[in-house]
């Protein structure tokens, strides 16, 4: 075992992916329940099907919702980790949960989703009428290309309930990603958990990027596949490289992490990260893209300094969060590794009790975003109003 619970509000445990009995070890690490929810973040090095089946056997008989997804890395007790399985437990003493499964992302019915959300919110409120704090957590197939459509539909039914989430990963392979609920493994699907608590909570999203004056226009694209074919009426990869002063043959994941683009919506900038370049010079993006969209190059601030400030800002009235459950973009991890800042970021996350996983994209409110850390800060039950 490489990590154990540090708090009674959000339990955590962590084992290596090759552990002989990973779920047994995780159960020991989480400690005695009962749990309203157990969430598993599973390295692609592990047998996801076997882990999720064993987890349902371990916790399902205690009326616990058990969810999970594959990752692009994990965030455990000591910060960034790889090749591990992380379990988070929400004790029933402080949390009530209600899951929602969207099992075919190619057939999203916004009206049906909104109606379902309203019914489930009312049911959860009736279960714990004295608890006033709520949030929703989403995990979604990270290769589905349907995050934008889904969160847009969900936002209509969630009303004031803040949502955060992450797209399941497959390391740096981009081969296949999975989500699971109660032992069932799904693709092209999503699992949403409505959460109600006696603990104050604050959903947040942060990034360390500053827009520059360099802009470009998407002049030809395939929005359904998030592919940009032309920028400024030139081949996309070649024009992007020209604006950076780089050789288009040398574009890499680090280039995209270090030189992201942002779009402006509602008076704020949101990241639209590039995933990879195709052999024909097209650019594949992590989130929604369309013809006519104006993209602005962004520059990064110092990641450790920025993260330290943002984590400190989550303290309310002198009260630190008891724990922070976070979804952190794979591109942040790539940038940190290339700049040799991974250890510094890990130390900051460990200090502030951040746990979660690295994603292929993040969701917050009604938006699907990239290159952010998005999550929920959970405060003690007698903590400040946030």
Tab-separated table of C-alpha atoms in Angstrom:
chain	number	residue	atom	x	y	z
A	1	UNK	CA	0.000	0.000	0.000
A	2	UNK	CA	1.327	3.435	-0.936
A	3	UNK	CA	-1.218	5.696	0.720
A	4	UNK	CA	-3.910	5.607	3.415
A	5	UNK	CA	-6.720	7.720	4.780
A	6	UNK	CA	-5.723	11.066	6.292
A	7	UNK	CA	-9.203	12.380	7.097
A	8	UNK	CA	-12.502	11.005	8.304
A	9	UNK	CA	-14.462	13.281	5.989
A	10	UNK	CA	-13.013	12.038	2.689
A	11	UNK	CA	-11.327	8.664	3.115
A	12	UNK	CA	-8.577	7.647	0.719
A	13	UNK	CA	-6.393	4.625	0.059
A	14	UNK	CA	-3.938	3.790	-2.690
A	15	UNK	CA	-2.179	0.624	-3.901
A	16	UNK	CA	0.078	-0.278	-6.808
A	17	UNK	CA	-1.632	-1.578	-9.930
A	18	UNK	CA	0.138	-4.947	-9.638
A	19	UNK	CA	-0.924	-5.598	-6.018
A	20	UNK	CA	-2.007	-9.228	-5.569
A	21	UNK	CA	-5.239	-8.189	-3.848
A	22	UNK	CA	-5.741	-4.501	-4.641
A	23	UNK	CA	-9.349	-4.208	-3.492
A	24	UNK	CA	-8.631	-6.003	-0.217
A	25	UNK	CA	-5.761	-3.623	0.448
A	26	UNK	CA	-7.910	-0.616	-0.474
A	27	UNK	CA	-10.656	-1.778	1.881
A	28	UNK	CA	-8.160	-1.931	4.737
A	29	UNK	CA	-6.910	1.532	3.848
A	30	UNK	CA	-10.370	3.127	3.678
A	31	UNK	CA	-11.330	1.633	7.005
A	32	UNK	CA	-14.725	0.815	8.382
A	33	UNK	CA	-17.792	2.197	6.631
A	34	UNK	CA	-20.546	2.460	5.890
A	35	UNK	CA	-19.879	4.502	2.765
A	36	UNK	CA	-22.372	6.328	0.616
A	37	UNK	CA	-19.922	6.258	-2.292
A	38	UNK	CA	-16.635	4.592	-3.157
A	39	UNK	CA	-14.890	6.037	-6.234
A	40	UNK	CA	-11.997	4.208	-7.886
A	41	UNK	CA	-9.405	5.853	-10.147
A	42	UNK	CA	-7.588	3.042	-11.881
A	43	UNK	CA	-4.315	3.150	-13.801
A	44	UNK	CA	-4.540	1.589	-17.282
A	45	UNK	CA	-1.787	-0.750	-16.073
A	46	UNK	CA	-4.357	-2.512	-13.886
A	47	UNK	CA	-7.117	-4.923	-14.932
A	48	UNK	CA	-10.022	-2.478	-14.767
A	49	UNK	CA	-12.711	-5.127	-15.217
A	50	UNK	CA	-11.322	-7.306	-12.422
A	51	UNK	CA	-10.831	-4.372	-10.055
A	52	UNK	CA	-14.353	-3.008	-10.524
A	53	UNK	CA	-15.969	-6.450	-10.141
A	54	UNK	CA	-14.025	-7.072	-6.927
A	55	UNK	CA	-14.897	-3.598	-5.628
A	56	UNK	CA	-18.606	-4.223	-6.142
A	57	UNK	CA	-18.283	-7.519	-4.281
A	58	UNK	CA	-16.419	-5.736	-1.473
A	59	UNK	CA	-18.706	-2.740	-0.955
A	60	UNK	CA	-21.917	-3.305	-2.899
A	61	UNK	CA	-23.577	-5.442	-0.261
A	62	UNK	CA	-23.503	-2.485	2.135
A	63	UNK	CA	-25.803	-0.362	-0.056
A	64	UNK	CA	-22.812	1.613	-1.316
A	65	UNK	CA	-22.593	3.092	-4.822
A	66	UNK	CA	-19.283	2.004	-6.367
A	67	UNK	CA	-18.040	3.969	-9.387
A	68	UNK	CA	-14.732	4.068	-11.234
A	69	UNK	CA	-12.815	5.120	-14.309
A	70	UNK	CA	-9.470	4.652	-15.984
A	71	UNK	CA	-6.943	7.470	-15.662
A	72	UNK	CA	-4.097	9.374	-17.256
A	73	UNK	CA	-2.372	9.265	-13.857
A	74	UNK	CA	-3.493	9.452	-10.265
A	75	UNK	CA	-3.241	12.042	-7.467
A	76	UNK	CA	-2.711	10.367	-4.114
A	77	UNK	CA	-1.546	11.187	-0.617
A	78	UNK	CA	1.877	12.274	-1.927
A	79	UNK	CA	0.701	14.085	-5.056
A	80	UNK	CA	1.191	12.857	-8.613
A	81	UNK	CA	1.369	9.081	-8.981
A	82	UNK	CA	1.327	6.563	-11.824
A	83	UNK	CA	0.625	2.865	-11.966
A	84	UNK	CA	-1.657	2.924	-8.929
A	85	UNK	CA	-5.284	2.433	-7.958
A	86	UNK	CA	-6.791	5.155	-5.809
A	87	UNK	CA	-9.990	4.721	-3.811
A	88	UNK	CA	-11.983	7.577	-2.298
A	89	UNK	CA	-14.739	6.894	0.218
A	90	UNK	CA	-17.540	9.250	1.232
A	91	UNK	CA	-18.779	8.102	4.673
A	92	UNK	CA	-22.537	7.877	5.056
A	93	UNK	CA	-22.247	9.853	8.287
A	94	UNK	CA	-21.607	12.972	6.199
A	95	UNK	CA	-22.779	12.213	2.649
A	96	UNK	CA	-25.778	10.907	0.728
A	97	UNK	CA	-25.420	10.070	-2.963
A	98	UNK	CA	-27.606	9.144	-5.896
A	99	UNK	CA	-26.065	7.910	-9.187
A	100	UNK	CA	-27.268	8.561	-12.721
A	101	UNK	CA	-26.051	6.505	-15.701
A	102	UNK	CA	-25.986	7.863	-19.247
A	103	UNK	CA	-25.214	4.650	-21.115
A	104	UNK	CA	-25.260	5.815	-24.747
A	105	UNK	CA	-23.621	9.171	-25.351
A	106	UNK	CA	-24.442	9.053	-29.049
A	107	UNK	CA	-28.137	9.460	-28.158
A	108	UNK	CA	-28.298	12.263	-25.586
A	109	UNK	CA	-31.885	13.441	-24.990
A	110	UNK	CA	-31.648	16.801	-23.173
A	111	UNK	CA	-35.330	16.840	-22.166
A	112	UNK	CA	-35.127	13.361	-20.660
A	113	UNK	CA	-31.893	14.228	-18.832
A	114	UNK	CA	-33.335	17.431	-17.373
A	115	UNK	CA	-36.479	15.665	-16.164
A	116	UNK	CA	-34.393	12.873	-14.621
A	117	UNK	CA	-32.114	15.320	-12.836
A	118	UNK	CA	-35.037	17.201	-11.300
A	119	UNK	CA	-36.625	13.986	-10.010
A	120	UNK	CA	-33.374	12.706	-8.518
A	121	UNK	CA	-32.527	16.013	-6.865
A	122	UNK	CA	-35.935	16.015	-5.192
A	123	UNK	CA	-35.444	12.425	-4.041
A	124	UNK	CA	-32.023	13.138	-2.548
A	125	UNK	CA	-33.317	16.248	-0.776
A	126	UNK	CA	-36.112	14.188	0.742
A	127	UNK	CA	-33.590	11.638	2.025
A	128	UNK	CA	-31.524	14.255	3.888
A	129	UNK	CA	-33.663	17.387	4.236
A	130	UNK	CA	-31.473	18.926	6.973
A	131	UNK	CA	-28.278	18.777	4.910
A	132	UNK	CA	-27.973	21.909	2.776
A	133	UNK	CA	-24.766	21.391	0.783
A	134	UNK	CA	-24.716	19.765	-2.663
A	135	UNK	CA	-22.503	19.035	-5.636
A	136	UNK	CA	-22.451	16.664	-8.598
A	137	UNK	CA	-19.495	14.594	-9.784
A	138	UNK	CA	-19.234	13.381	-13.393
A	139	UNK	CA	-16.957	10.775	-14.946
A	140	UNK	CA	-17.231	10.211	-18.692
A	141	UNK	CA	-15.593	8.134	-21.421
A	142	UNK	CA	-12.645	10.346	-22.379
A	143	UNK	CA	-12.642	9.237	-26.029
A	144	UNK	CA	-16.363	9.718	-26.603
A	145	UNK	CA	-16.066	13.298	-27.949
A	146	UNK	CA	-19.429	13.929	-26.255
A	147	UNK	CA	-18.492	15.822	-23.104
A	148	UNK	CA	-19.635	19.214	-24.380
A	149	UNK	CA	-23.087	17.967	-25.371
A	150	UNK	CA	-23.576	16.071	-22.120
A	151	UNK	CA	-22.626	18.823	-19.663
A	152	UNK	CA	-24.774	21.278	-21.604
A	153	UNK	CA	-27.758	18.954	-21.152
A	154	UNK	CA	-26.978	18.232	-17.500
A	155	UNK	CA	-26.733	21.898	-16.561
A	156	UNK	CA	-30.395	22.429	-17.369
A	157	UNK	CA	-31.475	19.842	-14.798
A	158	UNK	CA	-28.929	20.527	-12.070
A	159	UNK	CA	-30.067	24.083	-11.467
A	160	UNK	CA	-28.020	25.580	-8.595
A	161	UNK	CA	-26.140	22.324	-7.890
A	162	UNK	CA	-22.476	22.878	-8.902
A	163	UNK	CA	-20.935	20.198	-11.118
A	164	UNK	CA	-17.344	19.106	-11.599
A	165	UNK	CA	-15.861	16.074	-13.271
A	166	UNK	CA	-13.239	14.502	-15.457
A	167	UNK	CA	-12.883	12.531	-18.675
A	168	UNK	CA	-11.507	9.023	-18.177
A	169	UNK	CA	-7.969	8.488	-19.476
A	170	UNK	CA	-5.719	5.822	-20.939
A	171	UNK	CA	-2.312	7.132	-19.890
A	172	UNK	CA	-0.675	8.693	-22.948
A	173	UNK	CA	-1.952	5.982	-25.319
A	174	UNK	CA	-5.450	7.291	-26.182
A	175	UNK	CA	-6.555	3.755	-27.007
A	176	UNK	CA	-9.624	2.986	-24.865
A	177	UNK	CA	-11.147	4.454	-21.739
A	178	UNK	CA	-13.713	3.010	-19.341
A	179	UNK	CA	-16.160	4.104	-16.673
A	180	UNK	CA	-17.981	1.779	-14.286
A	181	UNK	CA	-20.833	1.632	-11.829
A	182	UNK	CA	-21.615	-1.157	-9.388
A	183	UNK	CA	-19.402	-3.668	-11.190
A	184	UNK	CA	-20.613	-2.894	-14.728
A	185	UNK	CA	-17.930	-1.584	-17.123
A	186	UNK	CA	-19.128	0.892	-19.759
A	187	UNK	CA	-17.785	2.686	-22.832
A	188	UNK	CA	-19.373	5.593	-24.700
A	189	UNK	CA	-21.069	6.298	-21.384
A	190	UNK	CA	-20.971	8.533	-18.320
A	191	UNK	CA	-21.771	8.217	-14.621
A	192	UNK	CA	-23.006	11.199	-12.634
A	193	UNK	CA	-23.277	11.161	-8.836
A	194	UNK	CA	-25.473	13.671	-7.035
A	195	UNK	CA	-24.018	14.310	-3.580
A	196	UNK	CA	-25.658	15.913	-0.553
A	197	UNK	CA	-23.710	16.614	2.639
A	198	UNK	CA	-23.639	18.278	6.032
A	199	UNK	CA	-20.168	19.550	5.062
A	200	UNK	CA	-19.825	22.930	3.330
A	201	UNK	CA	-18.370	22.483	-0.175
A	202	UNK	CA	-16.921	24.724	-2.873
A	203	UNK	CA	-16.581	23.628	-6.501
A	204	UNK	CA	-13.674	25.401	-8.220
A	205	UNK	CA	-11.686	25.482	-11.449
A	206	UNK	CA	-8.243	26.963	-11.965
A	207	UNK	CA	-5.632	27.335	-14.677
A	208	UNK	CA	-2.277	29.097	-14.857
A	209	UNK	CA	-2.626	30.536	-18.372
A	210	UNK	CA	-2.618	34.136	-19.550
A	211	UNK	CA	-3.964	35.155	-23.005
A	212	UNK	CA	-1.496	36.902	-25.341
A	213	UNK	CA	-2.181	39.260	-28.241
A	214	UNK	CA	-1.659	36.501	-30.847
A	215	UNK	CA	-4.950	35.370	-32.387
A	216	UNK	CA	-5.968	32.973	-35.125
A	217	UNK	CA	-9.223	31.925	-36.801
A	218	UNK	CA	-10.410	28.382	-37.482
A	219	UNK	CA	-11.267	28.460	-41.189
A	220	UNK	CA	-11.963	24.756	-41.810
A	221	UNK	CA	-12.919	22.116	-39.266
A	222	UNK	CA	-14.731	18.873	-38.550
A	223	UNK	CA	-16.562	19.768	-35.303
A	224	UNK	CA	-18.007	16.285	-34.761
A	225	UNK	CA	-14.496	14.851	-34.440
A	226	UNK	CA	-12.919	17.996	-32.902
A	227	UNK	CA	-10.506	18.260	-35.824
A	228	UNK	CA	-9.192	21.578	-37.166
A	229	UNK	CA	-7.977	21.344	-40.755
A	230	UNK	CA	-7.159	24.989	-41.483
A	231	UNK	CA	-6.167	28.006	-39.402
A	232	UNK	CA	-6.073	31.422	-41.103
A	233	UNK	CA	-6.802	29.572	-44.388
A	234	UNK	CA	-3.538	27.610	-44.033
A	235	UNK	CA	-2.920	23.971	-43.034
A	236	UNK	CA	-3.632	23.884	-39.304
A	237	UNK	CA	-0.427	22.385	-37.869
A	238	UNK	CA	1.804	24.435	-40.167
A	239	UNK	CA	0.085	27.720	-39.270
A	240	UNK	CA	0.053	26.962	-35.545
A	241	UNK	CA	3.780	26.159	-35.702
A	242	UNK	CA	4.484	29.332	-37.688
A	243	UNK	CA	2.809	31.480	-35.038
A	244	UNK	CA	5.017	29.808	-32.435
A	245	UNK	CA	8.153	30.153	-34.545
A	246	UNK	CA	8.592	26.371	-34.562
A	247	UNK	CA	9.127	23.579	-37.064
A	248	UNK	CA	5.743	21.873	-37.722
A	249	UNK	CA	7.555	18.524	-37.815
A	250	UNK	CA	8.609	19.008	-34.190
A	251	UNK	CA	5.169	19.571	-32.666
A	252	UNK	CA	4.653	17.355	-29.618
A	253	UNK	CA	2.466	16.914	-26.549
A	254	UNK	CA	4.801	19.250	-24.666
A	255	UNK	CA	4.407	21.920	-27.372
A	256	UNK	CA	0.646	21.773	-26.997
A	257	UNK	CA	0.873	21.843	-23.190
A	258	UNK	CA	3.281	24.773	-23.183
A	259	UNK	CA	1.451	26.770	-25.891
A	260	UNK	CA	-2.305	26.235	-25.491
A	261	UNK	CA	-5.029	28.290	-27.105
A	262	UNK	CA	-8.049	29.814	-25.384
A	263	UNK	CA	-11.455	31.068	-26.489
A	264	UNK	CA	-13.525	33.820	-24.914
A	265	UNK	CA	-17.026	32.997	-23.652
A	266	UNK	CA	-19.126	35.066	-21.269
A	267	UNK	CA	-16.322	37.504	-20.557
A	268	UNK	CA	-13.874	34.750	-19.557
A	269	UNK	CA	-11.218	32.750	-21.370
A	270	UNK	CA	-11.528	28.967	-21.561
A	271	UNK	CA	-8.803	26.609	-22.728
A	272	UNK	CA	-9.166	24.617	-25.938
A	273	UNK	CA	-6.162	22.322	-25.773
A	274	UNK	CA	-4.682	20.463	-28.732
A	275	UNK	CA	-4.439	16.726	-28.242
A	276	UNK	CA	-2.267	15.692	-31.182
A	277	UNK	CA	-1.331	16.369	-34.806
A	278	UNK	CA	-2.412	13.917	-37.489
A	279	UNK	CA	-0.131	12.747	-40.291
A	280	UNK	CA	-1.953	15.008	-42.762
A	281	UNK	CA	-1.283	18.089	-40.616
A	282	UNK	CA	-4.739	18.384	-39.043
A	283	UNK	CA	-4.975	19.203	-35.338
A	284	UNK	CA	-7.155	17.152	-32.962
A	285	UNK	CA	-8.527	19.065	-29.970
A	286	UNK	CA	-9.655	17.855	-26.544
A	287	UNK	CA	-12.888	19.869	-26.609
A	288	UNK	CA	-15.416	21.562	-28.869
A	289	UNK	CA	-14.132	23.415	-31.895
A	290	UNK	CA	-15.877	24.965	-34.899
A	291	UNK	CA	-15.275	27.029	-38.007
A	292	UNK	CA	-15.103	30.767	-37.372
A	293	UNK	CA	-13.878	30.328	-33.794
A	294	UNK	CA	-11.227	32.844	-32.766
A	295	UNK	CA	-8.371	31.220	-30.862
A	296	UNK	CA	-5.882	33.140	-28.734
A	297	UNK	CA	-2.445	31.837	-27.822
A	298	UNK	CA	-1.832	31.699	-24.077
A	299	UNK	CA	1.313	31.785	-21.967
A	300	UNK	CA	1.750	29.918	-18.684
A	301	UNK	CA	2.437	31.417	-15.291
A	302	UNK	CA	4.767	29.556	-12.941
A	303	UNK	CA	2.747	26.455	-12.046
A	304	UNK	CA	3.898	25.886	-8.441
A	305	UNK	CA	3.494	29.553	-7.492
A	306	UNK	CA	0.052	29.684	-9.090
A	307	UNK	CA	-1.149	26.437	-7.512
A	308	UNK	CA	0.086	27.469	-4.086
A	309	UNK	CA	-1.838	30.752	-4.288
A	310	UNK	CA	-5.015	29.091	-5.517
A	311	UNK	CA	-4.943	26.384	-2.858
A	312	UNK	CA	-4.396	28.972	-0.126
A	313	UNK	CA	-7.346	30.955	-1.479
A	314	UNK	CA	-9.645	27.981	-0.853
A	315	UNK	CA	-9.253	28.501	2.894
A	316	UNK	CA	-12.405	30.251	4.107
A	317	UNK	CA	-12.346	32.426	7.207
A	318	UNK	CA	-9.123	30.778	8.287
A	319	UNK	CA	-10.582	27.259	7.853
A	320	UNK	CA	-8.739	24.979	5.448
A	321	UNK	CA	-10.622	22.373	3.447
A	322	UNK	CA	-10.666	18.984	5.127
A	323	UNK	CA	-9.931	17.531	1.684
A	324	UNK	CA	-9.907	18.524	-1.997
A	325	UNK	CA	-11.196	16.087	-4.630
A	326	UNK	CA	-9.725	17.122	-7.973
A	327	UNK	CA	-9.626	16.343	-11.686
A	328	UNK	CA	-6.345	17.537	-13.199
A	329	UNK	CA	-5.706	17.684	-16.954
A	330	UNK	CA	-3.038	15.383	-18.404
A	331	UNK	CA	-1.514	18.444	-20.096
A	332	UNK	CA	-0.769	20.028	-16.729
A	333	UNK	CA	1.110	16.878	-15.735
A	334	UNK	CA	2.996	16.820	-19.052
A	335	UNK	CA	4.028	20.464	-18.653
A	336	UNK	CA	5.108	19.881	-15.057
A	337	UNK	CA	7.226	16.878	-16.042
A	338	UNK	CA	8.903	18.705	-18.914
A	339	UNK	CA	9.695	21.687	-16.666
A	340	UNK	CA	10.791	19.421	-13.796
A	341	UNK	CA	8.084	20.917	-11.563
A	342	UNK	CA	6.239	17.684	-10.797
A	343	UNK	CA	7.796	17.265	-7.347
A	344	UNK	CA	6.949	20.847	-6.369
A	345	UNK	CA	3.347	20.480	-7.485
A	346	UNK	CA	3.060	17.145	-5.689
A	347	UNK	CA	4.290	18.701	-2.452
A	348	UNK	CA	1.695	21.476	-2.711
A	349	UNK	CA	-1.109	19.000	-3.426
A	350	UNK	CA	-0.061	16.781	-0.529
A	351	UNK	CA	0.060	19.783	1.805
A	352	UNK	CA	-3.490	20.750	0.848
A	353	UNK	CA	-4.859	17.172	0.861
A	354	UNK	CA	-5.636	17.078	-2.870
A	355	UNK	CA	-6.618	13.673	-4.235
A	356	UNK	CA	-8.099	12.564	-7.553
A	357	UNK	CA	-6.877	11.741	-11.035
A	358	UNK	CA	-5.397	13.109	-14.251
A	359	UNK	CA	-7.925	13.404	-17.051
A	360	UNK	CA	-8.449	13.824	-20.781
A	361	UNK	CA	-10.557	16.918	-19.999
A	362	UNK	CA	-12.499	18.480	-17.153
A	363	UNK	CA	-16.098	19.523	-16.651
A	364	UNK	CA	-17.280	22.434	-14.526
A	365	UNK	CA	-20.802	23.834	-14.533
A	366	UNK	CA	-22.068	23.605	-18.105
A	367	UNK	CA	-18.585	23.653	-19.657
A	368	UNK	CA	-16.114	21.034	-20.852
A	369	UNK	CA	-12.616	22.510	-20.467
A	370	UNK	CA	-8.958	21.540	-20.703
A	371	UNK	CA	-5.669	22.206	-18.969
A	372	UNK	CA	-7.371	23.002	-15.670
A	373	UNK	CA	-7.546	21.593	-12.195
A	374	UNK	CA	-11.229	21.326	-11.396
A	375	UNK	CA	-12.653	19.945	-8.181
A	376	UNK	CA	-14.500	20.347	-4.919
A	377	UNK	CA	-13.116	21.585	-1.610
A	378	UNK	CA	-14.823	19.869	1.326
A	379	UNK	CA	-14.849	21.641	4.700
A	380	UNK	CA	-15.609	20.308	8.208
A	381	UNK	CA	-19.331	20.123	9.067
A	382	UNK	CA	-18.959	23.120	11.381
A	383	UNK	CA	-16.893	24.995	8.811
A	384	UNK	CA	-17.681	28.326	7.157
A	385	UNK	CA	-20.445	28.997	4.670
A	386	UNK	CA	-18.920	29.056	1.154
